[in-house]
Amino acid sequence: MNSKRHFLKQSLTTLFALGTAAFTVKTMAHKQNINKVASMTPRKPIVVSTWQHGIAANKAAWQVLIDNGKAIDAVEAGVRIPEADPDVMTVGYGGYPDREGKVTLDACIMDENQNCGAVAFLQNIKHPISVARLVMDKTPHVMLVGEGAQQFAKSQGFLEEHLLTAKAKKAWQDWLIESKYAPVINIENHDTIGMLALDNNGNLSGACTTSGAAFKMSGRVGDSPIIGAGLYVDNDIGAATATGMGELMIKTVGCHLVVEMMRQGMTPTQACKAAVERIANKLGDYKQFQVGFLALSKSGEYGSFCIQSGFNYAVTDHKGSKLLDAESLIKI
Ligand code: SD4
């Protein structure tokens, strides 16, 4: 073999060996992260959820968890509480309508086996999370929207109900006076519930449900029913959910990003912060909006981070329930 060819062959062999070594190291590091997470003694059961209404929602979820129930059943039971509460004006019954005066609901749910179900632009059905659960359990699909979602819900025994309360109607009528069509979400008019739970068997699940941005355009769907944007669960690593201006979460596939950051070894808080920073670095207009991420790891560690101060979340475990303020990018 002439020396040029010999040199080339040797270089290629070396390069291949280096590449293989790098890949092996990376794969090992990745496996170690999974093992690290899996080998910690999980603080379980535990349930976390967004905003103050999370306290009442966690209570219902906790009941399922301490009865040795599954995380997927806990999160469904939990978020049904604000869905049915007319005083929670950002979720389910009593939620703010769109600019046409219609309450349109988005929800999704995900279990420990990567099964998931979602509904979007669903009208006149009080518990979108339970419809999402049935989409997951009983159909070959992940998401049903609008009329189709409603028909499916009715076929499963859900009743058509009027969801626009007098209070929400009044708010809409007041809004109509100026009819500012900019889909601005600020800290006052959004309060989606996203809930994550770790059960006694060490399994994670999550649920997210909302009436979306108040006075949104008709047909607008936010991040909350979109797996990866408003919710994501990977039972090897952790789970994340989001609240706030859904468009920002969709553009960055925010919750999937949070879980992937945890896979790389970040704590839940660090991962939520990294996702908020991604939004800040990529999307110029982020400052006028609120976004909050909440994450729970396989070991029961939780954390949160948001753009504006004012986002809080509820944590319930054996020590009781508490409401915590998330750290924020913009401090006031
Ligand atoms: C949305 N993310 O529809 C939802 C709104 C929200 O707290 O989170 N409210 O964009």
Short mmCIF file of C-alpha atoms in Angstrom, two decimals, residues 37-314:
data_model
loop_
_atom_site.label_atom_id
_atom_site.label_comp_id
_atom_site.label_asym_id
_atom_site.label_seq_id
_atom_site.Cartn_x
_atom_site.Cartn_y
_atom_site.Cartn_z
CA VAL A 37 -32.66 9.32 38.45
CA ALA A 38 -33.91 5.76 38.85
CA SER A 39 -31.59 4.94 41.75
CA MET A 40 -32.62 7.87 43.96
CA THR A 41 -35.17 6.99 46.61
CA PRO A 42 -38.33 8.53 45.20
CA ARG A 43 -40.25 10.92 47.42
CA LYS A 44 -43.61 9.41 46.68
CA PRO A 45 -46.42 9.77 46.32
CA ILE A 46 -46.43 13.42 45.41
CA VAL A 47 -48.61 15.69 43.28
CA VAL A 48 -47.85 19.19 42.01
CA SER A 49 -50.05 21.56 40.03
CA THR A 50 -50.14 25.08 38.71
CA TRP A 51 -51.65 28.09 40.46
CA GLN A 52 -53.61 28.50 43.64
CA HIS A 53 -56.55 26.37 42.52
CA GLY A 54 -54.00 23.56 42.53
CA ILE A 55 -54.47 23.20 46.29
CA ALA A 56 -58.06 21.94 45.95
CA ALA A 57 -57.17 19.93 42.85
CA ASN A 58 -54.21 18.29 44.60
CA LYS A 59 -56.47 17.28 47.46
CA ALA A 60 -58.60 15.16 45.12
CA ALA A 61 -55.51 13.72 43.43
CA TRP A 62 -53.90 12.96 46.79
CA GLN A 63 -56.90 10.90 47.84
CA VAL A 64 -56.29 8.63 44.85
CA LEU A 65 -52.55 8.47 45.53
CA ILE A 66 -52.78 7.53 49.20
CA ASP A 67 -55.30 4.84 48.35
CA ASN A 68 -52.50 3.32 46.25
CA GLY A 69 -54.18 4.52 43.09
CA LYS A 70 -52.44 5.19 39.81
CA ALA A 71 -50.93 8.56 38.95
CA ILE A 72 -53.05 8.70 35.79
CA ASP A 73 -56.26 8.38 37.83
CA ALA A 74 -54.98 10.90 40.36
CA VAL A 75 -54.29 13.63 37.81
CA GLU A 76 -57.63 13.09 36.10
CA ALA A 77 -59.52 13.28 39.41
CA GLY A 78 -57.48 16.29 40.47
CA VAL A 79 -58.02 18.58 37.52
CA ARG A 80 -61.72 17.78 37.39
CA ILE A 81 -62.07 19.96 40.50
CA PRO A 82 -61.28 23.33 38.84
CA GLU A 83 -63.01 22.13 35.65
CA ALA A 84 -66.28 21.96 37.56
CA ASP A 85 -65.73 25.12 39.64
CA PRO A 86 -67.50 28.16 38.15
CA ASP A 87 -65.29 30.47 40.20
CA VAL A 88 -62.19 29.27 38.38
CA MET A 89 -62.68 31.38 35.26
CA THR A 90 -59.84 29.91 33.23
CA VAL A 91 -60.69 26.21 33.27
CA GLY A 92 -63.81 24.28 32.22
CA TYR A 93 -67.26 25.40 33.41
CA GLY A 94 -67.26 29.16 34.07
CA GLY A 95 -64.19 29.74 31.90
CA TYR A 96 -63.83 32.98 29.93
CA PRO A 97 -65.27 32.59 26.42
CA ASP A 98 -63.64 33.38 23.11
CA ARG A 99 -64.42 36.68 21.39
CA GLU A 100 -67.65 35.19 19.98
CA GLY A 101 -68.85 34.45 23.51
CA LYS A 102 -68.23 30.69 23.28
CA VAL A 103 -66.41 28.69 25.93
CA THR A 104 -64.01 26.40 24.05
CA LEU A 105 -61.91 23.94 26.00
CA ASP A 106 -58.51 22.30 25.51
CA ALA A 107 -57.08 19.39 27.53
CA CYS A 108 -54.62 16.54 27.41
CA ILE A 109 -53.46 13.67 29.58
CA MET A 110 -50.41 11.38 29.48
CA ASP A 111 -49.49 8.24 31.41
CA GLU A 112 -46.37 6.33 32.35
CA ASN A 113 -46.42 4.26 29.16
CA GLN A 114 -46.36 7.23 26.81
CA ASN A 115 -50.08 6.79 26.16
CA CYS A 116 -51.80 10.10 25.68
CA GLY A 117 -55.12 11.65 24.73
CA ALA A 118 -56.24 15.18 23.96
CA VAL A 119 -59.22 17.29 22.98
CA ALA A 120 -59.21 20.79 21.57
CA PHE A 121 -61.84 23.40 20.73
CA LEU A 122 -64.36 21.30 22.63
CA GLN A 123 -67.65 23.02 23.52
CA ASN A 124 -70.47 22.32 25.99
CA ILE A 125 -68.76 19.45 27.78
CA LYS A 126 -67.81 20.16 31.37
CA HIS A 127 -64.91 17.73 31.80
CA PRO A 128 -62.60 17.85 28.80
CA ILE A 129 -59.89 15.98 30.74
CA SER A 130 -62.13 12.92 31.04
CA VAL A 131 -62.90 13.08 27.32
CA ALA A 132 -59.14 13.26 26.68
CA ARG A 133 -58.70 10.23 28.92
CA LEU A 134 -61.24 8.29 26.87
CA VAL A 135 -59.58 9.37 23.62
CA MET A 136 -56.45 7.79 25.11
CA ASP A 137 -58.14 4.66 26.45
CA LYS A 138 -60.73 3.92 23.79
CA THR A 139 -59.60 5.25 20.43
CA PRO A 140 -56.61 4.62 18.20
CA HIS A 141 -56.01 8.39 18.11
CA VAL A 142 -54.30 10.97 20.28
CA MET A 143 -56.38 14.08 19.62
CA LEU A 144 -59.98 14.88 18.70
CA VAL A 145 -61.14 18.45 18.10
CA GLY A 146 -64.33 20.49 17.85
CA GLU A 147 -67.48 18.76 16.65
CA GLY A 148 -65.78 15.38 16.43
CA ALA A 149 -64.56 15.62 20.02
CA GLN A 150 -68.04 16.63 21.16
CA GLN A 151 -69.70 13.78 19.26
CA PHE A 152 -67.24 11.34 20.78
CA ALA A 153 -67.90 12.74 24.27
CA LYS A 154 -71.66 12.34 23.80
CA SER A 155 -71.19 8.80 22.54
CA GLN A 156 -69.40 8.08 25.83
CA GLY A 157 -72.31 9.42 27.90
CA PHE A 158 -71.20 13.01 28.53
CA LEU A 159 -74.05 15.51 28.65
CA GLU A 160 -74.15 18.73 26.67
CA GLU A 161 -74.10 21.60 29.15
CA HIS A 162 -74.11 25.36 28.95
CA LEU A 163 -70.70 26.43 30.23
CA LEU A 164 -70.90 30.22 29.99
CA THR A 165 -71.77 31.54 33.45
CA ALA A 166 -73.33 34.96 34.06
CA LYS A 167 -70.02 36.18 35.50
CA ALA A 168 -67.99 35.09 32.48
CA LYS A 169 -70.63 36.51 30.12
CA LYS A 170 -70.42 39.87 31.88
CA ALA A 171 -66.60 39.87 31.58
CA TRP A 172 -66.93 39.15 27.85
CA GLN A 173 -69.52 41.90 27.38
CA ASP A 174 -67.22 44.35 29.16
CA TRP A 175 -64.37 43.23 26.92
CA LEU A 176 -66.54 43.72 23.81
CA ILE A 177 -66.78 47.46 24.52
CA GLU A 178 -63.17 47.92 23.45
CA SER A 179 -62.82 44.60 21.60
CA LYS A 180 -59.04 44.65 21.68
CA TYR A 181 -58.29 41.70 19.46
CA ALA A 182 -54.64 41.30 20.47
CA PRO A 183 -54.36 37.86 22.08
CA VAL A 184 -52.47 39.19 25.06
CA ILE A 185 -52.16 36.88 28.00
CA ASN A 186 -51.06 38.59 31.15
CA ILE A 187 -50.95 37.41 34.69
CA GLU A 188 -54.60 38.26 35.32
CA ASN A 189 -56.44 36.39 32.61
CA HIS A 190 -54.88 32.97 32.51
CA ASP A 191 -54.74 30.19 35.03
CA THR A 192 -54.63 26.84 33.28
CA ILE A 193 -54.26 23.85 35.53
CA GLY A 194 -51.39 21.52 34.75
CA MET A 195 -50.89 18.65 37.19
CA LEU A 196 -48.10 16.06 37.58
CA ALA A 197 -48.15 13.09 39.93
CA LEU A 198 -45.82 10.32 41.05
CA ASP A 199 -47.64 7.35 42.56
CA ASN A 200 -46.63 4.73 45.12
CA ASN A 201 -45.42 2.45 42.32
CA GLY A 202 -43.04 5.18 41.17
CA ASN A 203 -45.01 5.92 38.01
CA LEU A 204 -45.51 9.42 36.62
CA SER A 205 -48.52 10.90 34.81
CA GLY A 206 -49.77 14.36 33.93
CA ALA A 207 -52.88 16.29 32.92
CA CYS A 208 -53.50 19.78 31.62
CA THR A 209 -56.85 21.51 31.06
CA THR A 210 -57.95 25.05 30.24
CA SER A 211 -60.47 27.36 28.65
CA GLY A 212 -57.44 28.95 27.00
CA ALA A 213 -56.68 32.59 26.46
CA ALA A 214 -59.63 34.79 27.38
CA PHE A 215 -61.39 36.34 24.36
CA LYS A 216 -59.15 34.45 21.94
CA MET A 217 -59.99 34.24 18.24
CA SER A 218 -62.62 31.63 17.43
CA GLY A 219 -60.88 28.33 16.70
CA ARG A 220 -57.68 29.25 18.51
CA VAL A 221 -56.00 26.30 20.22
CA GLY A 222 -53.23 26.85 22.73
CA ASP A 223 -50.47 24.64 24.07
CA SER A 224 -52.54 22.91 26.75
CA PRO A 225 -53.89 20.04 24.59
CA ILE A 226 -50.63 19.61 22.68
CA ILE A 227 -48.40 16.83 23.93
CA GLY A 228 -44.87 18.20 24.22
CA ALA A 229 -46.00 21.82 24.42
CA GLY A 230 -48.37 22.03 27.43
CA LEU A 231 -47.56 18.63 28.94
CA TYR A 232 -45.00 15.88 28.63
CA VAL A 233 -44.26 12.74 30.61
CA ASP A 234 -41.33 10.36 30.28
CA ASN A 235 -41.57 7.77 33.01
CA ASP A 236 -37.78 7.18 32.96
CA ILE A 237 -37.00 10.81 33.64
CA GLY A 238 -39.78 13.14 34.72
CA ALA A 239 -42.78 15.20 33.67
CA ALA A 240 -43.49 18.83 32.90
CA THR A 241 -46.49 21.05 32.36
CA ALA A 242 -46.96 24.68 31.43
CA THR A 243 -49.18 27.68 31.87
CA GLY A 244 -49.28 31.07 30.21
CA MET A 245 -49.08 32.26 26.64
CA GLY A 246 -49.53 29.00 24.78
CA GLU A 247 -48.09 30.22 21.50
CA LEU A 248 -44.67 30.55 23.16
CA MET A 249 -44.80 26.98 24.47
CA ILE A 250 -45.87 25.63 21.08
CA LYS A 251 -43.06 27.46 19.28
CA THR A 252 -40.46 25.91 21.57
CA VAL A 253 -42.18 22.56 22.33
CA GLY A 254 -41.61 23.73 25.89
CA CYS A 255 -42.57 20.78 28.08
CA HIS A 256 -40.72 18.26 25.95
CA LEU A 257 -37.71 20.55 26.22
CA VAL A 258 -37.97 20.62 30.02
CA VAL A 259 -38.04 16.82 30.22
CA GLU A 260 -35.11 16.51 27.80
CA MET A 261 -33.11 18.96 29.90
CA MET A 262 -33.82 16.79 32.95
CA ARG A 263 -32.60 13.80 30.94
CA GLN A 264 -29.31 15.66 30.48
CA GLY A 265 -28.98 15.88 34.25
CA MET A 266 -30.62 19.20 35.11
CA THR A 267 -32.81 19.52 38.20
CA PRO A 268 -36.50 20.32 37.58
CA THR A 269 -35.92 24.00 38.40
CA GLN A 270 -32.85 24.23 36.17
CA ALA A 271 -34.73 22.53 33.33
CA CYS A 272 -37.73 24.90 33.67
CA LYS A 273 -35.33 27.85 33.71
CA ALA A 274 -33.57 26.57 30.58
CA ALA A 275 -36.92 26.35 28.77
CA VAL A 276 -37.87 29.90 29.81
CA GLU A 277 -34.45 31.09 28.66
CA ARG A 278 -34.95 29.34 25.32
CA ILE A 279 -38.18 31.31 24.90
CA ALA A 280 -36.43 34.52 25.92
CA ASN A 281 -33.50 33.94 23.56
CA LYS A 282 -35.54 32.83 20.56
CA LEU A 283 -38.73 34.87 20.77
CA GLY A 284 -38.31 38.62 20.82
CA ASP A 285 -41.70 39.59 22.20
CA TYR A 286 -41.63 37.38 25.28
CA LYS A 287 -41.44 40.20 27.85
CA GLN A 288 -45.08 41.19 27.62
CA PHE A 289 -46.25 37.63 28.30
CA GLN A 290 -46.26 35.16 31.12
CA VAL A 291 -45.08 31.58 30.80
CA GLY A 292 -44.57 29.23 33.71
CA PHE A 293 -43.17 25.70 33.63
CA LEU A 294 -43.59 23.16 36.42
CA ALA A 295 -41.63 19.89 36.51
CA LEU A 296 -41.50 16.74 38.61
CA SER A 297 -38.69 14.20 38.38
CA LYS A 298 -38.84 10.44 38.65
CA SER A 299 -37.35 10.80 42.12
CA GLY A 300 -40.09 13.16 43.30
CA GLU A 301 -38.03 16.33 43.06
CA TYR A 302 -39.99 19.30 41.74
CA GLY A 303 -39.26 22.79 40.50
CA SER A 304 -40.61 25.67 38.50
CA PHE A 305 -39.59 28.79 36.62
CA CYS A 306 -41.51 31.56 34.84
CA ILE A 307 -41.04 34.80 32.89
CA GLN A 308 -42.90 37.26 35.13
CA SER A 309 -43.08 36.99 38.89
CA GLY A 310 -46.51 36.01 40.18
CA PHE A 311 -46.77 32.39 39.10
CA ASN A 312 -47.29 29.95 41.94
CA TYR A 313 -47.86 26.23 42.24
CA ALA A 314 -49.26 23.75 44.73
#
